[in-house]
C-alpha positions in Angstrom: 0.0 0.0 0.0 1.5 3.4 0.9 2.9 5.6 3.7 2.1 9.2 4.4 2.5 12.1 6.8 0.6 15.3 7.5 2.2 18.2 9.4 0.4 21.2 10.8 1.9 23.9 13.0 4.9 26.3 13.2 6.2 26.9 9.7 9.2 24.6 9.0 11.3 23.6 6.1 10.1 20.4 4.4 13.5 18.9 5.1 12.7 19.0 8.9 9.9 16.5 8.6 10.7 14.6 5.4 14.4 13.8 5.7 15.7 14.5 9.3 13.7 12.1 11.5 15.4 8.8 12.3 12.7 6.8 10.5 11.7 9.5 8.0 9.2 9.1 5.2 12.3 8.8 2.9 13.6 5.9 5.0 10.1 4.3 5.0 10.1 4.4 1.2 12.8 1.7 1.4 12.3 0.2 4.9 8.7 0.5 6.0 8.1 -1.4 9.3 4.4 -1.4 9.5 3.2 -1.3 5.9 1.9 -4.1 3.8 5.0 -3.6 1.6 8.5 -2.9 2.8 9.3 -0.7 -0.2 7.1 2.1 -1.5 8.7 3.2 -4.7 5.8 3.7 -7.2 5.9 7.5 -7.0 5.6 10.1 -4.4 4.1 13.6 -3.8 4.3 16.5 -1.5 1.8 19.4 -1.1 1.9 22.6 0.9 0.2 25.9 1.5 1.8 29.4 1.2 0.5 32.8 2.5 -1.9 34.6 0.2 -2.6 31.6 -2.0 -5.8 29.6 -1.4 -4.9 26.5 -3.5 -2.0 24.3 -2.3 1.1 23.6 -4.4 1.9 20.1 -5.5 5.1 18.3 -6.5 4.6 14.7 -7.7 6.8 12.3 -9.5 6.6 8.6 -10.6 10.0 7.5 -9.5 11.0 6.6 -5.9 11.4 9.3 -3.3 14.7 8.0 -2.0 16.7 9.0 -5.1 14.9 12.1 -6.4 17.4 15.0 -6.5 14.6 17.6 -7.2 12.8 16.6 -4.0 16.0 16.8 -2.0 16.6 20.3 -3.4 13.0 21.4 -2.8 13.0 20.2 0.8 15.9 22.5 1.7 14.0 25.7 0.5 10.3 25.3 0.9 8.8 26.4 4.3 5.2 26.0 5.2 2.9 25.6 8.2 1.0 22.7 6.5 2.6 19.8 4.6 1.2 16.6 3.1 3.7 14.0 1.9 3.0 10.6 0.4 5.0 7.6 -0.9 3.2 5.2 -3.1 3.0 1.4 -3.5 0.5 0.8 -6.2 -2.4 -1.6 -5.6 -2.9 -2.2 -9.3 -3.4 1.1 -11.0 -0.8 2.6 -13.3 2.4 4.2 -12.1 1.9 7.7 -13.6 2.1 11.2 -12.2 -1.7 11.8 -12.1 -2.0 8.7 -9.8 0.4 10.1 -7.3 -0.9 11.6 -4.1 -1.8 14.1 -2.7 -4.7 15.1 -4.9 -6.0 18.6 -5.0 -9.3 20.4 -5.8 -9.5 24.1 -5.1 -8.3 24.7 -1.6 -8.7 21.0 -0.7 -5.9 18.4 -0.5 -6.4 14.6 0.0 -4.2 11.5 0.4 -4.9 7.9 1.2 -3.4 4.6 2.2 -5.5 1.5 1.6 -7.7 0.4 -1.2 -11.2 -0.2 -2.5 -11.2 -4.0 -2.8 -11.9 -5.3 -6.3 -11.9 -1.8 -7.6 -12.1 -3.0 -11.2 -15.5 -4.4 -10.5 -17.0 -1.3 -8.8 -15.2 1.5 -10.6 -17.9 2.3 -13.1 -20.7 2.3 -10.5 -18.8 4.6 -8.1 -17.5 7.0 -10.8 -21.1 7.5 -12.0 -22.0 8.8 -8.5 -19.5 11.7 -8.8 -21.1 15.1 -9.4 -21.0 15.7 -13.2 -19.6 19.2 -12.6 -16.6 17.6 -10.8 -16.1 14.5 -13.0 -14.0 16.3 -15.6 -11.5 17.2 -12.9 -10.5 13.6 -12.2 -7.0 13.3 -13.6 -6.0 9.7 -12.8 -7.3 6.2 -12.5 -6.9 5.4 -8.8 -9.6 4.3 -6.3 -8.2 7.0 -4.0 -9.0 9.8 -6.3 -12.5 8.5 -6.8 -12.9 8.4 -3.0 -11.8 12.1 -2.9 -14.3 13.2 -5.6 -17.1 11.2 -4.0 -16.4 13.1 -0.7 -16.4 16.4 -2.7 -19.8 15.3 -4.2 -21.2 14.6 -0.8 -20.4 18.0 0.7 -16.8 18.1 1.8 -17.0 21.9 1.8 -19.9 21.9 4.3 -19.1 19.0 6.7 -15.9 16.9 6.0 -16.6 14.1 8.5 -20.1 13.7 7.2 -18.9 13.7 3.6 -16.3 11.1 4.3 -18.8 8.9 6.2 -21.2 9.1 3.2 -18.4 8.3 0.8 -17.4 5.2 2.9 -21.0 4.1 3.1 -21.4 4.2 -0.6 -18.2 2.4 -1.3 -19.3 -0.4 1.1 -22.8 -0.6 -0.3 -21.7 -0.8 -3.9 -18.9 -3.2 -3.1 -21.3 -5.6 -1.4 -23.7 -5.3 -4.3 -20.9 -6.7 -6.4 -20.1 -9.5 -4.0 -17.1 -7.9 -2.2 -17.1 -8.9 1.5 -14.8 -6.2 2.8 -14.9 -3.3 0.3 -12.9 -0.6 2.0 -9.6 -0.1 3.7 -8.6 3.5 4.4 -6.4 5.8 6.5 -6.7 9.1 4.8 -6.0 12.8 5.4 -7.9 15.8 4.2 -7.2 19.5 4.7 -8.6 22.8 3.5 -5.4 24.6 4.5 -6.7 25.6 8.0 -7.9 22.4 9.5 -6.7 18.8 9.1 -8.9 15.7 9.3 -7.4 12.2 9.6 -9.5 9.0 9.4 -8.8 5.4 10.2 -11.4 2.8 9.1 -11.8 -0.5 7.3 -14.7 -2.8 6.6 -13.1 -5.7 8.4 -12.2 -3.5 11.4 -8.5 -4.3 10.9 -7.2 -1.0 9.6 -3.8 0.1 8.4 -1.6 1.8 11.0 -2.0 5.5 11.9 -0.4 7.6 14.6 -0.5 11.2 15.9 2.1 13.1 17.9 1.6 14.1 21.5 1.1 17.7 22.5 4.2 19.8 22.3 4.1 20.8 26.0 4.2 17.1 27.0 7.1 16.5 24.5 9.1 19.3 25.9 8.9 17.7 29.4 9.8 14.3 28.0 12.6 15.4 25.7 14.0 18.8 26.9 17.1 18.3 24.7 15.1 18.4 21.4 15.8 21.9 20.1 13.1 21.9 17.5 10.4 21.7 20.3 11.6 25.0 21.8 10.3 26.8 18.6 7.2 24.7 17.9 3.8 26.2 18.8 1.5 24.4 21.2 -0.7 23.5 18.2 2.0 21.8 16.2 1.0 18.2 15.3 2.1 15.3 13.0 -0.2 12.5 11.8 1.8 9.6 10.2 1.3 6.1 8.8 4.0 4.9 11.1 6.2 6.6 13.7 9.1 8.7 12.5 11.3 7.4 15.4 11.2 5.4 18.6 11.5 8.2 21.3 9.1 7.3 24.2 5.9 9.3 24.6 5.9 10.9 21.2 3.5 8.7 19.2 -0.1 7.6 19.9 -2.1 5.2 17.8 -5.3 6.5 16.3 -8.0 4.2 17.5 -9.7 1.8 15.1 -12.8 3.4 13.6 -12.1 7.0 14.5 -11.1 10.4 13.1 -9.2 13.3 14.4 -9.3 17.0 13.7 -6.2 19.2 14.0 -7.3 22.8 14.3 -6.6 26.1 16.1 -7.9 26.1 19.6 -7.7 22.4 20.4 -7.7 19.1 18.6 -10.5 16.5 18.7 -10.9 12.8 18.4 -14.2 11.1 17.5 -15.6 7.7 16.6 -16.1 7.1 12.8 -18.6 4.9 11.0 -19.8 4.9 7.4 -23.2 6.6 6.8 -25.8 4.2 5.6 
């Protein structure tokens, strides 16, 4: 499958979160510990927001992240308060740039680890449920992008958790109509540039791994020698497919069947279930 990270907080260079951690996303592209595949080399992507621009920037390539010189160069010069980064292991769709995460629509950004089971059987039925005004903007062939556009169709602008719940419910209903026992496996992240939503759910209730970082004030007490924490705001948070290191007290598992919101004024964690 894939590995990803989402960062929200004090503006940092991309290098700080992408390359410097002991078990960085770059390291995970070769040596994933918790993923289905050890190697994630079927493309990568990063997305970020800058002041005064509503729509996020994207940089996506089809080769592996570990050897991309342009990514290494970019990471030393791009600074943002909100990054998405994703390394891909294809579940069957083509290795092409338009299939690399994150995906973007307007101010929204989306990335996913998991799969719609037997996607080739349900692709047509699901795609026909996408709003016709949005359909033309689908650029690739992945199940992930269809999930994103279904969420947009179901009101992502108005209520992200409700839109994702409705999307998940439709995927399960259509999958079971086609004889698929466990249609959906997802850990996904969505942001509008101000808030970040992260979801962990699967039809069989055995979801891919997902973790979030502890509060910065707690981390300062645990690890006073970490210089980066002295500059980080109290609202700085990372959500990751697997921990970026093994320091005690840093990483917390997102509960099965739940979603979290990273936002100004206090983060939240809630149960998640597909909408019927």
